[in-house]
Coordinates of C-alpha atoms in Angstrom, one line a residue:
X1 CA 67.4 -66.1 -11.6
X2 CA 67.6 -66.3 -7.9
X3 CA 66.9 -63.4 -5.7
X4 CA 69.8 -61.8 -3.9
X5 CA 69.8 -61.3 -0.2
X6 CA 69.3 -57.6 -0.5
X7 CA 66.2 -58.1 -2.6
X8 CA 64.7 -60.5 -0.1
X9 CA 65.4 -58.1 2.7
X10 CA 63.6 -55.2 0.8
X11 CA 60.6 -57.4 0.3
X12 CA 60.4 -58.4 4.0
X13 CA 60.8 -54.8 5.3
X14 CA 59.1 -52.2 3.0
X15 CA 59.7 -48.5 3.7
X16 CA 56.8 -46.7 5.4
X17 CA 55.7 -43.4 4.0
X18 CA 54.0 -40.7 6.3
X19 CA 50.7 -39.2 5.1
X20 CA 50.9 -35.5 4.3
X21 CA 49.1 -32.9 6.5
X22 CA 49.1 -35.1 9.6
X23 CA 50.6 -34.3 13.0
X24 CA 53.3 -36.9 12.5
X25 CA 54.8 -34.7 9.7
X26 CA 55.8 -32.0 12.2
X27 CA 59.4 -31.0 12.3
X28 CA 61.5 -32.3 15.2
X29 CA 59.4 -35.4 15.6
X30 CA 57.5 -33.9 18.5
X31 CA 54.8 -36.0 20.1
X32 CA 51.3 -35.0 19.0
X33 CA 48.3 -34.8 21.2
X34 CA 45.8 -36.5 19.0
X35 CA 42.8 -35.6 21.2
X36 CA 43.7 -31.9 21.0
X37 CA 44.2 -32.1 17.2
X38 CA 40.9 -33.8 16.7
X39 CA 39.2 -31.2 19.0
X40 CA 40.8 -28.4 17.1
X41 CA 39.6 -29.8 13.7
X42 CA 36.1 -30.3 15.1
X43 CA 36.0 -26.8 16.3
X44 CA 37.2 -25.4 12.9
X45 CA 34.5 -27.5 11.2
X46 CA 31.8 -26.2 13.6
X47 CA 32.9 -22.6 13.0
X48 CA 32.7 -23.1 9.3
X49 CA 29.2 -24.5 9.6
X50 CA 28.2 -21.6 11.8
X51 CA 29.6 -19.1 9.4
X52 CA 27.8 -20.7 6.5
X53 CA 24.5 -20.8 8.4
X54 CA 24.8 -17.2 9.4
X55 CA 25.4 -16.2 5.8
X56 CA 22.4 -18.2 4.7
X57 CA 20.2 -16.7 7.3
X58 CA 21.3 -13.2 6.3
X59 CA 20.5 -13.9 2.7
X60 CA 17.0 -15.2 3.7
X61 CA 16.5 -12.1 5.9
X62 CA 17.4 -9.7 3.0
X63 CA 15.2 -11.6 0.6
X64 CA 12.3 -11.5 3.0
X65 CA 12.8 -7.7 3.6
X66 CA 12.9 -7.2 -0.2
X67 CA 9.7 -9.1 -0.7
X68 CA 8.0 -7.1 2.1
X69 CA 9.1 -3.9 0.4
X70 CA 7.8 -5.0 -2.9
X71 CA 4.5 -6.1 -1.4
X72 CA 4.2 -2.7 0.4
X73 CA 5.0 -0.9 -2.9
X74 CA 2.4 -2.9 -4.7
X75 CA -0.2 -2.1 -2.0
X76 CA 0.6 1.6 -2.2
X77 CA 0.5 1.5 -6.0
X78 CA -2.7 -0.5 -6.2
X79 CA -4.6 1.3 -3.4
X80 CA -6.7 4.4 -3.9
X81 CA -6.4 6.9 -1.0
X82 CA -9.0 9.4 -2.1
X83 CA -12.8 9.3 -2.1
X84 CA -15.3 10.8 -4.4
X85 CA -18.8 11.9 -3.2
X86 CA -21.7 13.3 -5.1
X87 CA -24.8 15.1 -3.8
X88 CA -28.1 15.8 -5.6
X89 CA -31.6 16.6 -4.6
X90 CA -34.2 13.9 -4.4
X91 CA -36.6 16.2 -6.2
X92 CA -35.1 15.0 -9.5
X93 CA -37.5 12.0 -9.2
X94 CA -40.5 14.3 -9.5
X95 CA -39.5 15.1 -13.1
X96 CA -40.5 11.6 -14.2
X97 CA -44.1 11.0 -15.3
X98 CA -44.7 7.5 -14.1
X99 CA -43.5 5.0 -11.4
X100 CA -41.6 3.1 -14.1
X101 CA -39.8 6.2 -15.3
X102 CA -39.0 7.3 -11.7
X103 CA -37.4 3.9 -11.1
X104 CA -35.5 4.0 -14.4
X105 CA -34.2 7.5 -13.6
X106 CA -32.8 6.2 -10.3
X107 CA -31.1 3.4 -12.2
X108 CA -29.4 5.9 -14.5
X109 CA -28.0 7.8 -11.5
X110 CA -26.8 4.6 -10.0
X111 CA -25.1 3.6 -13.2
X112 CA -23.3 6.9 -13.5
X113 CA -22.1 6.6 -9.9
X114 CA -20.8 3.0 -10.5
X115 CA -19.1 3.9 -13.8
X116 CA -17.1 6.8 -12.4
X117 CA -16.3 5.0 -9.1
X118 CA -18.3 7.2 -6.7
X119 CA -17.8 6.2 -3.1
X120 CA -20.7 8.2 -1.5
X121 CA -24.1 9.4 -2.7
X122 CA -25.8 12.2 -0.7
X123 CA -29.4 12.9 -1.4
X124 CA -30.6 16.1 0.1
X125 CA -34.1 17.7 0.4
X126 CA -34.3 20.6 -1.9
X127 CA -37.1 22.1 0.2
X128 CA -34.8 22.4 3.2
X129 CA -36.9 20.5 5.6
X130 CA -35.3 21.0 9.0
X131 CA -36.6 17.6 10.4
X132 CA -34.2 14.7 10.1
X133 CA -35.2 12.0 7.7
X134 CA -35.5 8.8 9.7
X135 CA -37.8 5.8 10.4
X136 CA -39.7 3.5 8.1
X137 CA -41.3 5.0 5.1
X138 CA -44.2 4.0 2.9
X139 CA -43.9 3.5 -0.8
X140 CA -44.5 6.4 -3.2
X141 CA -46.3 6.7 -6.5
X142 CA -45.8 9.5 -9.0
X143 CA -45.2 12.1 -6.2
X144 CA -44.2 11.9 -2.6
X145 CA -41.1 11.1 -0.6
X146 CA -38.7 11.2 -3.6
X147 CA -35.5 11.4 -1.4
X148 CA -36.4 8.1 0.3
X149 CA -37.4 6.3 -2.9
X150 CA -34.2 7.4 -4.7
X151 CA -32.1 6.3 -1.7
X152 CA -33.8 2.9 -1.5
X153 CA -33.4 2.1 -5.2
X154 CA -29.7 3.2 -5.1
X155 CA -29.0 1.0 -2.1
X156 CA -30.8 -1.9 -3.8
X157 CA -28.8 -1.7 -6.9
X158 CA -25.5 -1.3 -5.0
X159 CA -26.1 -4.5 -3.0
X160 CA -24.8 -7.7 -4.5
X161 CA -27.6 -9.9 -6.0
X162 CA -27.1 -12.8 -3.6
X163 CA -27.6 -10.5 -0.6
X164 CA -30.7 -8.6 -1.7
X165 CA -33.2 -11.1 -0.2
X166 CA -31.5 -10.6 3.2
X167 CA -31.7 -6.8 3.2
X168 CA -34.6 -5.8 0.9
X169 CA -38.0 -7.2 1.7
X170 CA -40.8 -6.6 -0.8
X171 CA -41.5 -2.9 -1.1
X172 CA -43.5 -0.7 -3.4
X173 CA -40.5 1.5 -4.1
X174 CA -38.8 -1.5 -5.6
X175 CA -41.8 -2.7 -7.6
X176 CA -40.1 -2.0 -11.0
X177 CA -36.4 -2.5 -9.9
X178 CA -36.3 -5.6 -12.1
X179 CA -36.2 -3.5 -15.3
X180 CA -33.1 -1.7 -14.2
X181 CA -29.6 -2.4 -15.7
X182 CA -27.3 -4.0 -13.2
X183 CA -24.3 -2.1 -11.9
X184 CA -22.0 -5.1 -12.4
X185 CA -19.4 -3.7 -10.0
X186 CA -16.4 -5.7 -8.8
X187 CA -18.1 -6.7 -5.6
X188 CA -21.1 -8.2 -7.6
X189 CA -19.4 -11.5 -8.0
X190 CA -20.5 -14.8 -9.5
X191 CA -20.7 -18.0 -7.4
X192 CA -17.5 -19.5 -8.7
X193 CA -15.5 -16.3 -9.1
X194 CA -12.4 -16.1 -7.0
X195 CA -11.3 -12.8 -5.4
X196 CA -9.5 -11.7 -2.3
X197 CA -12.5 -9.9 -0.9
X198 CA -16.3 -10.6 -0.8
X199 CA -19.4 -9.1 0.7
X200 CA -21.5 -11.3 2.9
X201 CA -24.2 -11.5 5.5
X202 CA -23.7 -12.9 9.0
X203 CA -25.9 -16.1 9.5
X204 CA -27.9 -16.9 12.6
X205 CA -25.9 -20.0 13.4
X206 CA -23.3 -20.2 16.2
X207 CA -19.9 -21.7 15.7
X208 CA -18.8 -24.6 17.9
X209 CA -15.8 -22.8 19.2
X210 CA -17.9 -19.7 19.9
X211 CA -15.0 -17.6 18.6
X212 CA -16.4 -16.7 15.2
X213 CA -19.5 -16.5 12.9
X214 CA -20.7 -18.1 9.7
X215 CA -21.1 -15.8 6.7
X216 CA -22.9 -16.2 3.4
X217 CA -20.6 -14.7 0.8
X218 CA -22.5 -16.0 -2.2
X219 CA -20.2 -19.0 -2.7
X220 CA -20.9 -22.8 -2.7
X221 CA -19.6 -23.0 0.8
X222 CA -20.0 -20.7 3.8
X223 CA -17.2 -18.7 5.3
X224 CA -16.1 -18.8 8.9
X225 CA -14.8 -15.5 10.1
X226 CA -12.7 -14.6 13.1
X227 CA -15.2 -12.5 15.0
X228 CA -18.6 -13.3 16.6
X229 CA -21.0 -10.8 15.1
X230 CA -24.8 -10.2 15.3
X231 CA -26.8 -12.1 12.7
X232 CA -28.0 -10.1 9.7
X233 CA -25.1 -7.7 9.5
X234 CA -23.5 -7.0 6.1
X235 CA -19.7 -7.4 6.3
X236 CA -16.7 -7.2 4.1
X237 CA -14.7 -10.4 4.3
X238 CA -11.0 -11.0 3.4
X239 CA -10.6 -14.6 2.4
X240 CA -7.6 -16.7 3.4
X241 CA -5.4 -17.3 0.3
X242 CA -3.9 -20.4 1.8
X243 CA -7.2 -22.0 2.7
X244 CA -7.9 -25.6 1.9
X245 CA -10.2 -25.6 -1.1
X246 CA -11.4 -29.2 -0.3
X247 CA -12.6 -28.3 3.2
X248 CA -16.2 -28.0 4.3
X249 CA -15.8 -24.2 4.9
X250 CA -13.8 -21.3 3.8
X251 CA -11.9 -19.2 6.3
X252 CA -11.7 -15.4 6.4
X253 CA -11.6 -12.3 8.5
X254 CA -13.7 -9.2 8.7
X255 CA -12.2 -6.0 7.4
X256 CA -13.4 -2.4 7.1
X257 CA -15.5 -1.7 3.9
X258 CA -12.8 0.7 2.7
X259 CA -10.0 -1.9 2.7
X260 CA -10.7 -3.2 -0.9
X261 CA -10.3 0.3 -2.1
X262 CA -7.3 1.5 0.0
X263 CA -5.3 -1.8 -0.3
X264 CA -6.5 -3.5 -3.4
X265 CA -7.5 -0.5 -5.5
X266 CA -10.9 -2.0 -6.2
X267 CA -14.1 -0.1 -6.6
X268 CA -16.3 -1.5 -3.8
X269 CA -19.6 0.3 -4.4
X270 CA -21.1 3.4 -2.8
X271 CA -22.8 4.3 0.5
X272 CA -26.0 6.3 0.5
X273 CA -26.7 9.2 2.9
X274 CA -29.8 11.3 3.4
X275 CA -29.5 15.0 4.2
X276 CA -32.4 17.2 5.4
X277 CA -31.1 20.3 3.5
X278 CA -28.1 21.5 1.4
X279 CA -26.1 22.7 4.5
X280 CA -26.4 19.2 6.0
X281 CA -24.5 17.8 3.1
X282 CA -21.4 19.5 4.4
X283 CA -22.0 19.5 8.2
X284 CA -22.9 15.7 8.4
X285 CA -19.8 14.6 6.4
X286 CA -18.8 11.1 7.6
X287 CA -15.1 11.8 7.2
X288 CA -13.3 13.3 10.2
X289 CA -11.3 15.7 8.0
X290 CA -14.4 16.8 6.1
X291 CA -14.5 17.4 2.4
X292 CA -11.2 19.2 1.4
X293 CA -12.3 19.9 -2.1
X294 CA -15.9 20.9 -2.9
X295 CA -17.3 21.5 -6.4
X296 CA -20.6 23.0 -7.4
X297 CA -22.0 22.6 -10.9
X298 CA -24.0 25.2 -12.7
X299 CA -24.4 26.8 -16.2
X300 CA -23.3 30.0 -14.4
X301 CA -20.0 28.6 -13.3
X302 CA -16.5 28.8 -14.6
X303 CA -15.6 26.9 -17.8
X304 CA -14.4 23.5 -16.4
X305 CA -12.0 23.1 -19.4
X306 CA -9.7 25.8 -18.0
X307 CA -9.5 24.4 -14.4
X308 CA -7.0 22.2 -12.7
X309 CA -7.6 20.4 -9.4
X310 CA -5.5 20.7 -6.3
X311 CA -4.5 17.5 -4.3
X312 CA -7.3 16.3 -2.1
X313 CA -8.4 13.3 0.1
X314 CA -12.2 13.7 0.0
X315 CA -13.9 15.4 -3.0
X316 CA -17.6 16.4 -3.1
X317 CA -19.4 17.3 -6.3
X318 CA -22.9 18.8 -5.8
X319 CA -25.6 18.9 -8.5
X320 CA -28.7 21.0 -8.5
X321 CA -32.3 20.1 -9.3
X322 CA -34.7 21.4 -11.9
X323 CA -34.1 25.0 -10.7
X324 CA -30.4 24.7 -10.0
X325 CA -28.6 25.1 -6.7
X326 CA -30.1 28.6 -6.3
X327 CA -33.4 27.0 -5.3
X328 CA -31.8 24.7 -2.7
X329 CA -29.8 27.7 -1.3
X330 CA -33.0 29.9 -0.9
X331 CA -34.9 27.1 0.9
X332 CA -32.1 26.4 3.4
X333 CA -32.6 28.5 6.6
X334 CA -29.1 27.7 7.8
X335 CA -27.4 29.5 4.9
X336 CA -27.4 33.3 4.8
X337 CA -25.8 33.7 1.4
X338 CA -27.4 34.4 -1.9
X339 CA -24.7 33.3 -4.3
X340 CA -24.2 29.5 -4.3
X341 CA -20.6 29.8 -5.6
X342 CA -19.3 31.0 -2.2
X343 CA -20.2 27.6 -0.7
X344 CA -17.7 25.7 -2.9
X345 CA -14.0 25.7 -3.7
X346 CA -14.8 25.5 -7.4
X347 CA -18.0 26.5 -9.2
X348 CA -17.9 24.9 -12.6
X349 CA -19.8 24.7 -15.9
X350 CA -18.9 21.3 -17.4
X351 CA -20.8 21.9 -20.7
X352 CA -20.4 25.5 -21.9
X353 CA -22.2 26.3 -25.1
X354 CA -24.9 23.7 -24.5
X355 CA -27.5 23.2 -27.3
X356 CA -30.4 22.7 -25.0
X357 CA -32.0 25.2 -22.6
X358 CA -31.6 22.7 -19.7
X359 CA -29.3 19.7 -18.9
X360 CA -31.1 17.1 -16.8
X361 CA -29.4 16.1 -13.5
X362 CA -28.6 12.6 -14.6
X363 CA -27.1 14.0 -17.8
X364 CA -25.1 16.6 -15.8
X365 CA -23.6 13.8 -13.7
X366 CA -22.3 11.9 -16.7
X367 CA -20.9 15.1 -18.3
X368 CA -19.3 16.5 -15.1
X369 CA -17.9 13.2 -13.8
X370 CA -16.4 12.3 -17.2
X371 CA -14.6 15.7 -17.3
X372 CA -13.4 15.4 -13.7
X373 CA -12.1 11.9 -14.2
X374 CA -9.2 13.1 -16.3
X375 CA -8.4 15.9 -13.9
X376 CA -8.4 13.6 -10.9
X377 CA -6.1 11.2 -12.8
X378 CA -3.7 14.1 -13.5
X379 CA -3.6 15.1 -9.8
X380 CA -2.7 11.6 -8.6
X381 CA -0.3 10.8 -11.4
X382 CA 1.6 13.9 -10.4
X383 CA 1.7 13.0 -6.7
X384 CA 2.8 9.4 -7.4
X385 CA 5.7 10.5 -9.5
X386 CA 7.2 12.7 -6.8

């Protein structure tokens, strides 16, 4: 069939259809300013992008704040705010019959302090010598400067093994230190052990930038710290978590010795202090606030089973020698009291009904600190739950 004229006209002139949502669809057939329309659409798109970006930044900010809060809570929960100090007379060493037994006795005291996380050990002279103990001392045999020998052995055992050659030259007091059991505290780390903190000694080798120092932290590579310090100093180093493990050096920064305890909740060893008499144990306290909870131990004290502790920041537990705290009190010219219980907040007997006439000081430390551990945990579990 042939096409009609109308069909041919329809093929030659097809009907145009307007696209929806365009300016040409406006009523009245008004002329549209295309530049203005494009600019308007471009501005709307920019505003949408800005709004999306703002929402994204707000989410990131909230997420970061939440992570910081979580980290702060973890630090607070991990950290330990209080300190525990013990004091005992150096005369306990005189109760040992040979240099080997004297050394082993000091090792027992060191082990007790490490097991129960003691932060400070104070060794006082039971004879109440008014002269301050200082200077370099000679080694002792069966009798002699017991306070100094005990302090030196305690310091030797507390020091990490890889640092002992730097701080402890050959000495007669340490002649039998090799027979002692190691403390194996958290800061006594192996060469490949990874931890956030480490103890180290500053090396006598300058940095190229002259803005730091090299430290031996007992690892396969040395650590470069952020401060220039005198060679031979013992320092606590906080290692960089994001450090390149393949580099020639590790990077870190020096922190205060208490930071592993207060921030990481780690037991980081004890310090040793010598006191010339019993009163100097209190008056020469290294903490600005002093000891806010003091405890004396004696068989004449109150039964420790019936005692609860009050909240504290710095606790001091004092042990007597062979003749008890009474002998130390009588020899101290600075104290005008006759009853040792008045010197302490609590005067406790940790082992009532004992089956032996006497309890040795190293035994009393284990018994008393074991009993106090539960009471301390009760105090700080109550304060953390508030």
